[in-house]
mmCIF file of C-alpha atoms and ligand atoms in Angstrom:
data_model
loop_
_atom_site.group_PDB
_atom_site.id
_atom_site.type_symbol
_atom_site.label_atom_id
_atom_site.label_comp_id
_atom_site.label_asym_id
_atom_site.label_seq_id
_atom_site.Cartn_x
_atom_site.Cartn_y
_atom_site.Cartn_z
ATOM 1 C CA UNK S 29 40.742 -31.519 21.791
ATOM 2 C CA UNK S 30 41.151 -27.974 22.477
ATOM 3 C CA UNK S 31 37.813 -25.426 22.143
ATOM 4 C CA UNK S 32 37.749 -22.606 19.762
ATOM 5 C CA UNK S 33 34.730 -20.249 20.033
ATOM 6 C CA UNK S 34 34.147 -17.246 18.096
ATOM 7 C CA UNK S 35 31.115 -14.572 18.249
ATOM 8 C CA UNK S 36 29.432 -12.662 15.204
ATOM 9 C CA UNK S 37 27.591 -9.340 15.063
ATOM 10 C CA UNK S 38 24.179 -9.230 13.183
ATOM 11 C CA UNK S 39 24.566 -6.311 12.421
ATOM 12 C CA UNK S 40 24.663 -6.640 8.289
ATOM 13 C CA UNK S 41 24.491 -8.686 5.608
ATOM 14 C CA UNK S 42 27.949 -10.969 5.713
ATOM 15 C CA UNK S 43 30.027 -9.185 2.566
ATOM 16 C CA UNK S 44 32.678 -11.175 1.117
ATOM 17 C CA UNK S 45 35.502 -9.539 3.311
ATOM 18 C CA UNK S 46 34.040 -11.898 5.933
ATOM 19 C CA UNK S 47 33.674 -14.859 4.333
ATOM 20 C CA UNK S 48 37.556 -14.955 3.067
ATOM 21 C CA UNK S 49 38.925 -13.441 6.115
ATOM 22 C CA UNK S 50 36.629 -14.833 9.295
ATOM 23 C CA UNK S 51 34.081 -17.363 7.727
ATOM 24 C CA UNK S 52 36.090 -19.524 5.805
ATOM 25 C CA UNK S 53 38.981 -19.248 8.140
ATOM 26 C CA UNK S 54 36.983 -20.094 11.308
ATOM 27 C CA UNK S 55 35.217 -22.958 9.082
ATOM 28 C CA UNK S 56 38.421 -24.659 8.774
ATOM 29 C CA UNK S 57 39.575 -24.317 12.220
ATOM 30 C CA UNK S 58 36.498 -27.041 12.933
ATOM 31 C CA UNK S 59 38.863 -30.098 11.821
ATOM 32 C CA UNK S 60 41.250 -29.378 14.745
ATOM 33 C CA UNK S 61 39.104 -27.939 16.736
ATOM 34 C CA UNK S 62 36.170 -28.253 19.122
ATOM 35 C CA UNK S 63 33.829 -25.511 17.748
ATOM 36 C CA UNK S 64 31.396 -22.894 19.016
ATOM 37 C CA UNK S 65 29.971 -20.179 17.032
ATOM 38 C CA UNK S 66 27.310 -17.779 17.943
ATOM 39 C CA UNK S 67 25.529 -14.813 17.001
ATOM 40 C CA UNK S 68 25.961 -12.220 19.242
ATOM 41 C CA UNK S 69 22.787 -10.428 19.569
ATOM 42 C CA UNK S 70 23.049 -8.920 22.421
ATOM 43 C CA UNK S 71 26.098 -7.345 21.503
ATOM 44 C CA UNK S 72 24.352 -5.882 18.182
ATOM 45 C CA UNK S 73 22.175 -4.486 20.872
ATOM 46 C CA UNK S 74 24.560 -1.564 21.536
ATOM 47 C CA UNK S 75 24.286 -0.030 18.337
ATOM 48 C CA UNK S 76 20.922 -1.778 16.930
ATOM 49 C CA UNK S 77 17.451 -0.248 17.226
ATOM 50 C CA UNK S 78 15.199 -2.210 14.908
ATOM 51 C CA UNK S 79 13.843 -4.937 16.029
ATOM 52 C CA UNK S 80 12.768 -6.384 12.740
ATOM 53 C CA UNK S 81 16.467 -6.027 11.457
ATOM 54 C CA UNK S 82 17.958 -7.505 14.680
ATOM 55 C CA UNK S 83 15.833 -11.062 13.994
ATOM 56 C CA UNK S 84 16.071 -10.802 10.260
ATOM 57 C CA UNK S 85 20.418 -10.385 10.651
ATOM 58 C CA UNK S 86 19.973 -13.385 13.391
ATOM 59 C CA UNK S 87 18.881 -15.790 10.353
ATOM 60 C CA UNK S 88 21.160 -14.132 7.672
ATOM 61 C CA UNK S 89 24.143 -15.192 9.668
ATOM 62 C CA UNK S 90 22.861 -18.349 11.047
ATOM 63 C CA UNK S 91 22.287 -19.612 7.031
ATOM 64 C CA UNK S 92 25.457 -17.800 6.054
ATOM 65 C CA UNK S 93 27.687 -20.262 7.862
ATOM 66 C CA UNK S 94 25.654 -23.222 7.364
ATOM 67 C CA UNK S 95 25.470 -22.766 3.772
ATOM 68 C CA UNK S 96 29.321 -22.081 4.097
ATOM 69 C CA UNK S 97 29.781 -25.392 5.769
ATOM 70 C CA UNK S 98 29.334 -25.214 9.233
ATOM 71 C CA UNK S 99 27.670 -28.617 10.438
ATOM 72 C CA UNK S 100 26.058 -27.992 13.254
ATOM 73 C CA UNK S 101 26.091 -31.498 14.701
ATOM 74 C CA UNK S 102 29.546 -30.849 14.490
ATOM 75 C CA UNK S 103 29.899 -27.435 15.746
ATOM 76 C CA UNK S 104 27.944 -25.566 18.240
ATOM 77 C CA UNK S 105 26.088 -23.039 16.520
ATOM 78 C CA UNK S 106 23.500 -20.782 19.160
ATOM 79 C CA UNK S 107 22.386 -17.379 19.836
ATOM 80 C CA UNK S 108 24.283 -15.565 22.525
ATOM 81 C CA UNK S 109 20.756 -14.372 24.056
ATOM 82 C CA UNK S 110 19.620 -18.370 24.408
ATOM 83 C CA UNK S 111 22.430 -19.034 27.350
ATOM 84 C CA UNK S 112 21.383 -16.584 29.895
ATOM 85 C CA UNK S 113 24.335 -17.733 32.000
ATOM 86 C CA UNK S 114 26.575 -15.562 29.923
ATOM 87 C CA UNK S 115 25.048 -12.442 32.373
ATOM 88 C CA UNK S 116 25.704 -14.164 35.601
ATOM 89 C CA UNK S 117 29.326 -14.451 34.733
ATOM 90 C CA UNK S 118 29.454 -10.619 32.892
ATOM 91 C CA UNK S 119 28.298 -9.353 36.299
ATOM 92 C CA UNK S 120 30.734 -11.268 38.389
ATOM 93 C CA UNK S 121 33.542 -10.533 35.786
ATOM 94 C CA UNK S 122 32.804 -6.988 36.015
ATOM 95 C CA UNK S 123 33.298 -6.625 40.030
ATOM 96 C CA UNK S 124 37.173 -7.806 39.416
ATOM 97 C CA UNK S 125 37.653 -5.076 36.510
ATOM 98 C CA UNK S 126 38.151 -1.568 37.038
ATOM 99 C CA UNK S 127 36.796 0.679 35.745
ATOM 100 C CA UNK S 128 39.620 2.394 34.128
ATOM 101 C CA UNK S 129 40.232 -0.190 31.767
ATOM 102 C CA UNK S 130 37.053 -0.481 30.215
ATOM 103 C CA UNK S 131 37.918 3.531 29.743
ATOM 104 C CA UNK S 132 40.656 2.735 27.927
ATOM 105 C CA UNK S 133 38.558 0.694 24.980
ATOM 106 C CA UNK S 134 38.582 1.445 21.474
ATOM 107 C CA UNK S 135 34.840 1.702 20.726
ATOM 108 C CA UNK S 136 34.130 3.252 24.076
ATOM 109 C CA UNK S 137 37.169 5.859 23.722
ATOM 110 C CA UNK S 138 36.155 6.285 19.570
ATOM 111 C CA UNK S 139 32.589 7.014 20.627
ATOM 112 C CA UNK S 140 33.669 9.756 22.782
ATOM 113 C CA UNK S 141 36.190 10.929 20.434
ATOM 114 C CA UNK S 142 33.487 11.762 17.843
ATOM 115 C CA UNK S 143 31.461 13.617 20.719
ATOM 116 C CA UNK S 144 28.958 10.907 20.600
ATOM 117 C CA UNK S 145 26.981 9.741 24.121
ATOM 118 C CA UNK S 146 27.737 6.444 24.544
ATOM 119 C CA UNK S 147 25.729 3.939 26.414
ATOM 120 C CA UNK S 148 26.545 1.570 28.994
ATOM 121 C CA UNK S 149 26.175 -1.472 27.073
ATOM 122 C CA UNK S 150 28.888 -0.092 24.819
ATOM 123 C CA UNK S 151 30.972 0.725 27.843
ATOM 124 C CA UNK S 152 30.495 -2.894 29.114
ATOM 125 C CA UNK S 153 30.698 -4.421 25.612
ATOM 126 C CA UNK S 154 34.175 -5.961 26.527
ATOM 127 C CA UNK S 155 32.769 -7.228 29.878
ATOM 128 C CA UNK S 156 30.309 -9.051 28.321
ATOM 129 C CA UNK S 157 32.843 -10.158 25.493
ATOM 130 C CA UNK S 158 34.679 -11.925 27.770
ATOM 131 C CA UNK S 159 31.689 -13.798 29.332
ATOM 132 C CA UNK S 160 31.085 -15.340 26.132
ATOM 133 C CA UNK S 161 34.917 -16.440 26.263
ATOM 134 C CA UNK S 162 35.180 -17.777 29.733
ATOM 135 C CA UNK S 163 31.678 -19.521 30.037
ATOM 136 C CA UNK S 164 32.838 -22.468 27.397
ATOM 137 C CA UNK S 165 36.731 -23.098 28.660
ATOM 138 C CA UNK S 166 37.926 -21.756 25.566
ATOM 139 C CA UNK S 167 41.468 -22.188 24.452
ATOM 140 C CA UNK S 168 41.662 -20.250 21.016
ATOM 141 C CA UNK S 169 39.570 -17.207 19.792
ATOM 142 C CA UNK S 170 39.790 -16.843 15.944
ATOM 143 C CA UNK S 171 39.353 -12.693 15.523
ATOM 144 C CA UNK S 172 40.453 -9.805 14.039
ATOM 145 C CA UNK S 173 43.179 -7.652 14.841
ATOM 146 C CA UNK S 174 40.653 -5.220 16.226
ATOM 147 C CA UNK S 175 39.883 -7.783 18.991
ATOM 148 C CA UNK S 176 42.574 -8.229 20.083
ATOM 149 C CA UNK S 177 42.095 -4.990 22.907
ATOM 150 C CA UNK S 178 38.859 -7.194 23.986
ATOM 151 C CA UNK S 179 41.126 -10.616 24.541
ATOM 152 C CA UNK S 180 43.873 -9.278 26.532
ATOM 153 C CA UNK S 181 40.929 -7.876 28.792
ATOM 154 C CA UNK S 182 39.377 -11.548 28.291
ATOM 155 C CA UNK S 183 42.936 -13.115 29.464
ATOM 156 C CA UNK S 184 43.355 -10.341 31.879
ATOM 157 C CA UNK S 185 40.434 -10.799 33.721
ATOM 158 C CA UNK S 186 40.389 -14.459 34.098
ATOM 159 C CA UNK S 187 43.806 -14.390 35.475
ATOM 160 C CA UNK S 188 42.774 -12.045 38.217
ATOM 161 C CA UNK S 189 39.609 -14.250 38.738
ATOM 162 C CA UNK S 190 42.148 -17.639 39.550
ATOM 163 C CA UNK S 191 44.480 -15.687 41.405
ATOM 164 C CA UNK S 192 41.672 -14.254 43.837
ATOM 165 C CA UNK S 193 39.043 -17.055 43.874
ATOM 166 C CA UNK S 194 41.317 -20.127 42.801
ATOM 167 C CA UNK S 195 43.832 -20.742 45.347
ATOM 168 C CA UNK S 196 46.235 -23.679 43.938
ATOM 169 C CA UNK S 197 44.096 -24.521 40.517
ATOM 170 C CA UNK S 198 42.751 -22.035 38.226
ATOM 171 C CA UNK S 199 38.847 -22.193 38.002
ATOM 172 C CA UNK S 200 38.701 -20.298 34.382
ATOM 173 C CA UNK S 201 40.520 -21.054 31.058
ATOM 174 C CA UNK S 202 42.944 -18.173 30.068
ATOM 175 C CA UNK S 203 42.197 -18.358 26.431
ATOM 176 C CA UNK S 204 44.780 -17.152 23.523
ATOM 177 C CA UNK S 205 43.330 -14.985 20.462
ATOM 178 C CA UNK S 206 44.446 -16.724 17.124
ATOM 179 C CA UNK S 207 44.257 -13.768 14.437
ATOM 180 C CA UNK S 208 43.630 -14.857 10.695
ATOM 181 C CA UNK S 209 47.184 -15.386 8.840
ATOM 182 C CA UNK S 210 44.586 -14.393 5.872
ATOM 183 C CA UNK S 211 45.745 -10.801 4.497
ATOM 184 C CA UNK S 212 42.810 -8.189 4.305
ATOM 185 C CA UNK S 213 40.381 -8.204 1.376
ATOM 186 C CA UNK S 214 40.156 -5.307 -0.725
ATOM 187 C CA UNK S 215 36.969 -3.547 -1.388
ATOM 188 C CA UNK S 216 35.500 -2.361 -4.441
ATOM 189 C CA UNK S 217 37.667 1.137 -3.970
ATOM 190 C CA UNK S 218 40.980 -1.015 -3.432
ATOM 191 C CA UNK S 219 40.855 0.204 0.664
ATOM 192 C CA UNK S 220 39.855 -2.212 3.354
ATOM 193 C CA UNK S 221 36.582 -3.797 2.526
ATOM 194 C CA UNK S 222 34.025 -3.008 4.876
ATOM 195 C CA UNK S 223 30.503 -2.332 5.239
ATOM 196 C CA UNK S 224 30.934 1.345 6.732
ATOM 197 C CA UNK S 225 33.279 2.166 4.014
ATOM 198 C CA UNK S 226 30.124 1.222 1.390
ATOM 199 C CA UNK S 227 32.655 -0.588 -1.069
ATOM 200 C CA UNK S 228 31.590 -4.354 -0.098
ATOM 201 C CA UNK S 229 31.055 -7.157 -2.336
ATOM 202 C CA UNK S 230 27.902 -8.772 -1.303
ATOM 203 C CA UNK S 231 28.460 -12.646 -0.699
ATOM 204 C CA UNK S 232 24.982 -13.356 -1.682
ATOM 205 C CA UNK S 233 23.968 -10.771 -4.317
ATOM 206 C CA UNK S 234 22.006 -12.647 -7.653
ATOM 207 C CA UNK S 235 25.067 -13.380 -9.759
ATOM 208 C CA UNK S 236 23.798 -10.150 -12.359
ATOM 209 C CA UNK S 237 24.227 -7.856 -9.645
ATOM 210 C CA UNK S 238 27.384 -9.394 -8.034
ATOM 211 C CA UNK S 239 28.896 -8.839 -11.499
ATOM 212 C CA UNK S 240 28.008 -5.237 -11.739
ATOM 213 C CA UNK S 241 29.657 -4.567 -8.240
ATOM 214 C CA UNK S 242 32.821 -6.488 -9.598
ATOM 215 C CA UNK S 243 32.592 -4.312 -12.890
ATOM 216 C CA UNK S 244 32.775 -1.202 -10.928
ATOM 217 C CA UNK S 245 36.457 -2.257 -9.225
ATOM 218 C CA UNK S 246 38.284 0.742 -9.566
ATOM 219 C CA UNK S 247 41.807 0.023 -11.329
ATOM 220 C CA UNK S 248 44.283 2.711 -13.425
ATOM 221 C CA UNK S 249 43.070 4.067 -16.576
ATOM 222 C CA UNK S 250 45.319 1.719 -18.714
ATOM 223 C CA UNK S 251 43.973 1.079 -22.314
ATOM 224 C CA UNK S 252 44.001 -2.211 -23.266
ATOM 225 C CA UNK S 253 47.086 -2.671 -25.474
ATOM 226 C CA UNK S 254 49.300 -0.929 -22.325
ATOM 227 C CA UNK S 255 51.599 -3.830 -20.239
ATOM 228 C CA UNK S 256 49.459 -3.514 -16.599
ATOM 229 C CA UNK S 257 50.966 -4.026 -13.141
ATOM 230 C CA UNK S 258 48.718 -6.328 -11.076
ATOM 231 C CA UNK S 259 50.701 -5.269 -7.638
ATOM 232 C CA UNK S 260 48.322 -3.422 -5.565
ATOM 233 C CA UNK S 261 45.289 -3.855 -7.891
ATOM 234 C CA UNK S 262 42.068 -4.892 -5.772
ATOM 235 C CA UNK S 263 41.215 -7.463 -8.767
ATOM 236 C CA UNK S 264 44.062 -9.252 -8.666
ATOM 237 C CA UNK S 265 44.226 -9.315 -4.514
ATOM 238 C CA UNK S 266 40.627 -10.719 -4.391
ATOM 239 C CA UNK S 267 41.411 -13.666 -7.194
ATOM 240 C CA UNK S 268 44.475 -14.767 -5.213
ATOM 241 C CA UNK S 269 41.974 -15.418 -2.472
ATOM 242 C CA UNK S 270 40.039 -17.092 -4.095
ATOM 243 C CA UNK S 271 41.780 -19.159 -6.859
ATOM 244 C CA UNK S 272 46.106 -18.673 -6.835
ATOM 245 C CA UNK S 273 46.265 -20.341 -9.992
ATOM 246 C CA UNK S 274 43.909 -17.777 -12.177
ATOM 247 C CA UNK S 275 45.809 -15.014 -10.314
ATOM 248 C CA UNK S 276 49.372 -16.025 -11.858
ATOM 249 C CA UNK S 277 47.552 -16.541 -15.046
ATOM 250 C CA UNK S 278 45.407 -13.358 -15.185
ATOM 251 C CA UNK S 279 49.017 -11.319 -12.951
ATOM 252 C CA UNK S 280 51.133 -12.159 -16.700
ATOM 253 C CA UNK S 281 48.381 -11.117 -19.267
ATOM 254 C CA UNK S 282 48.375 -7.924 -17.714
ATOM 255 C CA UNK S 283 51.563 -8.077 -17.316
ATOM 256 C CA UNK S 284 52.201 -8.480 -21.289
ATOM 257 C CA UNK S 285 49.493 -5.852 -22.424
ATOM 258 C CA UNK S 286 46.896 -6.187 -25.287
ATOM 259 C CA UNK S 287 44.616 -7.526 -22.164
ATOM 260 C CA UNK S 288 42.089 -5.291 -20.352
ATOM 261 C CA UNK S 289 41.028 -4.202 -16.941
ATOM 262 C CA UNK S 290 37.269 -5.961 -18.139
ATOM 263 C CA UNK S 291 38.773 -9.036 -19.288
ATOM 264 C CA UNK S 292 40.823 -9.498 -15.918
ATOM 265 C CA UNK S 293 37.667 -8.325 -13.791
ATOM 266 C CA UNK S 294 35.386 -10.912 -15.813
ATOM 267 C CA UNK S 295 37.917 -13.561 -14.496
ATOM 268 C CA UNK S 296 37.333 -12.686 -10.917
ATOM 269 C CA UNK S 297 33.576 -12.334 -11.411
ATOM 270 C CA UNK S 298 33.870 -16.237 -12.733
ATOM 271 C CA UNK S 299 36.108 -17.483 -9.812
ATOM 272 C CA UNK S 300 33.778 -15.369 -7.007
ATOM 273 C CA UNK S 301 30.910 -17.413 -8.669
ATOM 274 C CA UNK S 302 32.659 -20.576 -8.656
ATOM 275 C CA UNK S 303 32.944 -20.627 -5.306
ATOM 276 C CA UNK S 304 29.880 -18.574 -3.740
ATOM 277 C CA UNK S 305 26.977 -19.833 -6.682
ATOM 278 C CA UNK S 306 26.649 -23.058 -5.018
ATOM 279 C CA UNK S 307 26.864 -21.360 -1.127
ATOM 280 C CA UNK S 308 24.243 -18.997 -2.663
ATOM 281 C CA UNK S 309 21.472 -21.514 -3.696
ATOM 282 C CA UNK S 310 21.893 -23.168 -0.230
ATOM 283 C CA UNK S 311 21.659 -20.064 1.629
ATOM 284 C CA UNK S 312 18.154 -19.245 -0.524
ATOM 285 C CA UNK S 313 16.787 -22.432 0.590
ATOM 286 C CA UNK S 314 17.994 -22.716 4.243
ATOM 287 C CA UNK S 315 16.804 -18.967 4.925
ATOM 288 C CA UNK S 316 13.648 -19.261 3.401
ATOM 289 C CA UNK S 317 12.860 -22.029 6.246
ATOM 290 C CA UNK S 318 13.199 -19.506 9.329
ATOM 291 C CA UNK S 319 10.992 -22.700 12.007
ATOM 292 C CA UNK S 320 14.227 -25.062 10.824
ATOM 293 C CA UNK S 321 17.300 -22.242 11.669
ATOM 294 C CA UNK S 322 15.511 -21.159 14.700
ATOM 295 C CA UNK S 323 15.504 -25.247 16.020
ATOM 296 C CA UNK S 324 18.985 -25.125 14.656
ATOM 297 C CA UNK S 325 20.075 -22.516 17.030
ATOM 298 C CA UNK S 326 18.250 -23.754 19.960
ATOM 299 C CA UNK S 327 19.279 -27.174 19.734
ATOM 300 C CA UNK S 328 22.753 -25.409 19.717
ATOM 301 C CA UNK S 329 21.757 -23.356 22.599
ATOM 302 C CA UNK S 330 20.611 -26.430 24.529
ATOM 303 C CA UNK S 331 24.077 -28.141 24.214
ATOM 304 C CA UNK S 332 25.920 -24.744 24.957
ATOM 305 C CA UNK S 333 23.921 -24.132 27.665
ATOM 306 C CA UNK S 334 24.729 -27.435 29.318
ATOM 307 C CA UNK S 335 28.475 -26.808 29.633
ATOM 308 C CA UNK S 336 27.552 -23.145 30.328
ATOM 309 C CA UNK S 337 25.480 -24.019 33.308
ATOM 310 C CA UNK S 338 28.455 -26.250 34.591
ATOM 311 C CA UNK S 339 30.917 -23.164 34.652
ATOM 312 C CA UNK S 340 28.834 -20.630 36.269
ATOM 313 C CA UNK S 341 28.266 -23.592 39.031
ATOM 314 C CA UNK S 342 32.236 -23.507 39.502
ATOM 315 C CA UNK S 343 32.503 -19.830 39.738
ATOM 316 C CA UNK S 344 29.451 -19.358 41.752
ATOM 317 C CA UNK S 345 30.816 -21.837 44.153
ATOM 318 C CA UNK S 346 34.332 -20.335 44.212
ATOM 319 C CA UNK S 347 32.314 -17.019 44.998
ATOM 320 C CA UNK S 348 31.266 -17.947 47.479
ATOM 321 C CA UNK S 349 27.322 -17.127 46.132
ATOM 322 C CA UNK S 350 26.308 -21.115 46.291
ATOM 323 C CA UNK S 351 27.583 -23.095 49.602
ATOM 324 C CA UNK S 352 31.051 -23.984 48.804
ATOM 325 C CA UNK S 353 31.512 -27.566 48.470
ATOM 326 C CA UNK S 354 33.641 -29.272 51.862
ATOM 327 C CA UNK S 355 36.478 -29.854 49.417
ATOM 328 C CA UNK S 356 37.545 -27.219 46.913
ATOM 329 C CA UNK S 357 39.092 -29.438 44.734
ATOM 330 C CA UNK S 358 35.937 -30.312 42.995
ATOM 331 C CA UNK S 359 36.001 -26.554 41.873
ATOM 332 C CA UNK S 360 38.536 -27.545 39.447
ATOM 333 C CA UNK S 361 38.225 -28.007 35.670
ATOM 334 C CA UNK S 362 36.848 -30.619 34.132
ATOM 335 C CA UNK S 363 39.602 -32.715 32.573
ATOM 336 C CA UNK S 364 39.063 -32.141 28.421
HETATM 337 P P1 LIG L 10 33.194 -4.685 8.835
HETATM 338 O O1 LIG L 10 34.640 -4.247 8.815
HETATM 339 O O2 LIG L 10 32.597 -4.733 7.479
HETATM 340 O O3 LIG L 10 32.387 -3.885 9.815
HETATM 341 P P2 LIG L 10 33.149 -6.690 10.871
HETATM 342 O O4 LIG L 10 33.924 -5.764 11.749
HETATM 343 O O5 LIG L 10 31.722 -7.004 11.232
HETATM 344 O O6 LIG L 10 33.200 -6.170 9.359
HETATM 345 O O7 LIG L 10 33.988 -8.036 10.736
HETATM 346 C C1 LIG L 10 33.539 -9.345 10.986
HETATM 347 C C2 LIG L 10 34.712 -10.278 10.748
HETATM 348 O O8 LIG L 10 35.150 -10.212 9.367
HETATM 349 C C3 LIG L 10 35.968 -9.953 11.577
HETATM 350 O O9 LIG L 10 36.575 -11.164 12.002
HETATM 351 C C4 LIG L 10 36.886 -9.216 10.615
HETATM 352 O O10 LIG L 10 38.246 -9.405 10.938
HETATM 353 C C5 LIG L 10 36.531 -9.884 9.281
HETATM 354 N N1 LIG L 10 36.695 -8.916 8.191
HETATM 355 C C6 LIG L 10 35.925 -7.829 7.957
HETATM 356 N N2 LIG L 10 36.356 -7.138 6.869
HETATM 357 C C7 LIG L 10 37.433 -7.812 6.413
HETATM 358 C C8 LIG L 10 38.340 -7.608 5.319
HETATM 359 N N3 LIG L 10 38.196 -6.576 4.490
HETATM 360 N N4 LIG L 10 39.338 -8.492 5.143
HETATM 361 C C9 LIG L 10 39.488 -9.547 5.977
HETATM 362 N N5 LIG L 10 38.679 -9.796 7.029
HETATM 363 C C10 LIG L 10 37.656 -8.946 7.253
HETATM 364 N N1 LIG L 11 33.209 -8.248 19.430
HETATM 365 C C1 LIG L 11 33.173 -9.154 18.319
HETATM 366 C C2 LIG L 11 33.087 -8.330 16.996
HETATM 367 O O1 LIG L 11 32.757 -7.183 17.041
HETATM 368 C C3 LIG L 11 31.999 -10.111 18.406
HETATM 369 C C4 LIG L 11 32.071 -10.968 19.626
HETATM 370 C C5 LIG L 11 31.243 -10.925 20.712
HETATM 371 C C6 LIG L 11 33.033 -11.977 19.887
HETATM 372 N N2 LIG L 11 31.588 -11.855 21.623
HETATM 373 C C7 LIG L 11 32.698 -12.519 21.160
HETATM 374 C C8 LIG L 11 34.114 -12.475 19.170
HETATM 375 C C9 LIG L 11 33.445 -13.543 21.715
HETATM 376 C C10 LIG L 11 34.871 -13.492 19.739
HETATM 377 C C11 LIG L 11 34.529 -14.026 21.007
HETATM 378 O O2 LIG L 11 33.342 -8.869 15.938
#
């Protein structure tokens, strides 16, 4: 069975952008797939400077995706900081890149752009990125398209890695990124939903408050009687997410006129709660029991850490940094 790991940021609360177009996806992904997913906190790092918040957006996203499904006897669920390994590897990944190319990144070149001072682990973020990659054997990456810079560095960098240290047999995985067929959710302002843009849906807001935000969807100033087209409104794009069949429904109405903006918006507020009211009680209960996620995560950690551990011994061998074994061949990957 082929491995498909995937990293999140705690950096927020998960909005529903992320749940419809990397949660749910990635969720799936788990019946065809060996899966690992973990919280990247020491990627947060770059940007985050309160501890409190750091720990507290650990456990949001850690009950996020187990209330969304993930089974974590199933799927490898750990904190990136619990598999100290991951460093090893980021430092000897780093002496095979140069530097140029980590000049080239988006968030390092942005940062700069904007006259900010960036720091090094921002600079390295990619470096580090691909650690996380290489350390399991990963095959398939589920991201965004605004990884996909970080995964040719990822493929990039392993490749260089077997060609220098592997003679005949390659000693990393070269892993392929696998971006979400899902189309982009809409936020609350009909652009791109995200959480810098402030025009999120929350996934986990009490449902009075969740229906408020859904209220205040902009859409044309249409009175009710007027025939409505339901191309290009955000309403209708978030209920085709989330139930196809209430989207044709709700699509004619407006379509035919004498039906409102309200009525239409009430009918998304229904199917959002159809779907995330039962994911919202569970994620109450599991994040109100912090000593339970935390063994979670380190039980996941323990079982990462155990095929981490066997990588770094292959690439600290091929190195050269422990004694190389008399026959090279037992460098090789184990079969999966
Ligand atoms: P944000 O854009 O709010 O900062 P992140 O960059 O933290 O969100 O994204 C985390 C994951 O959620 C990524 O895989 C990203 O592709 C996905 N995602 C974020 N916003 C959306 C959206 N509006 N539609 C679809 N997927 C999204
Ligand atoms: N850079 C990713 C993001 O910003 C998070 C991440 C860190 C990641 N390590 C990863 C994603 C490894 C996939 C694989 O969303």
């Amino acid at each position: 069975m082929k491995t498909s790991l995937t990293g999140i940021k705690p950096t927020n609360l998960p909005h529903l952008g992320n749940y419809l177009g990397a949660i749910r996806p990635a969720l799936a992904l788990a019946e065809r797939y060996r899966t690992f997913y973990f919280i990247a906190d020491y990627h947060a790092l770059t940007s985050v400077r309160d501890p409190e918040a750091l720990a507290g957006h650990v456990r949001d996203v850690a009950a996020t995706w187990l209330a969304a499904g993930l089974d974590p006897s199933e799927t490898l669920l750990y904190r990136q900081s619990d598999v100290i390994e991951v460093f090893e590897l980021s430092w000897i990944l780093s002496c095979l890149l140069a530097t140029g190319q980590l000049e080239r990144g988006h968030a390092y070149k942005d940062a700069l752009a904007k006259g900010e001072a960036p720091n090094v682990g921002l600079f390295n973020y990619p470096v580090l990125m691909a650690a996380d990659i290489l350390l399991y054997d990963t095959d398939v990456v589920p991201v965004g398209k605004d990884q996909l810079q970080h995964l040719e560095l990822t493929r990039d960098v392993a490749q260089r890695f077997n060609h220098v240290f592997g003679d005949d047999f390659p000693i990393l995985v070269v892993p392929e990124a696998l971006i979400s067929e899902a189309p982009l959710v809409p936020g609350t302002d009909g652009e791109k939903m995200s959480k810098s843009r402030g025009n999120s849906i929350p996934l986990f807001a009490p449902a009075k408050k969740l229906r408020k935000v859904v209220m205040g969807i902009k859409t044309d100033s249409k009175g009710l009687d007027e025939p409505k087209d339901p191309e290009g409104s955000a309403v209708v794009a978030l209920l085709e997410q989330l139930s196809p069949e209430r989207a044709v429904v709700v699509s004619e109405k407006l379509r035919a006129g004498g039906y409102g903006w309200g009525h239409a918006k009430q009918e998304l507020y229904e199917a959002i709660e159809q779907e995330l009211g039962p994911l919202r009680e569970r994620y109450e209960e599991l994040r109100a029991d912090e000593a339970k996620l935390d063994a979670i995560l380190h039980d996941g950690a323990e079982r990462a850490r155990s095929i981490a551990r066997r990588t770094i011994g292959r690439v600290r061998s091929a190195v050269g940094i422990d004694p190389l074994p008399r026959d090279r061949a037992t460098l090789k990957l184990r079969t999966r």
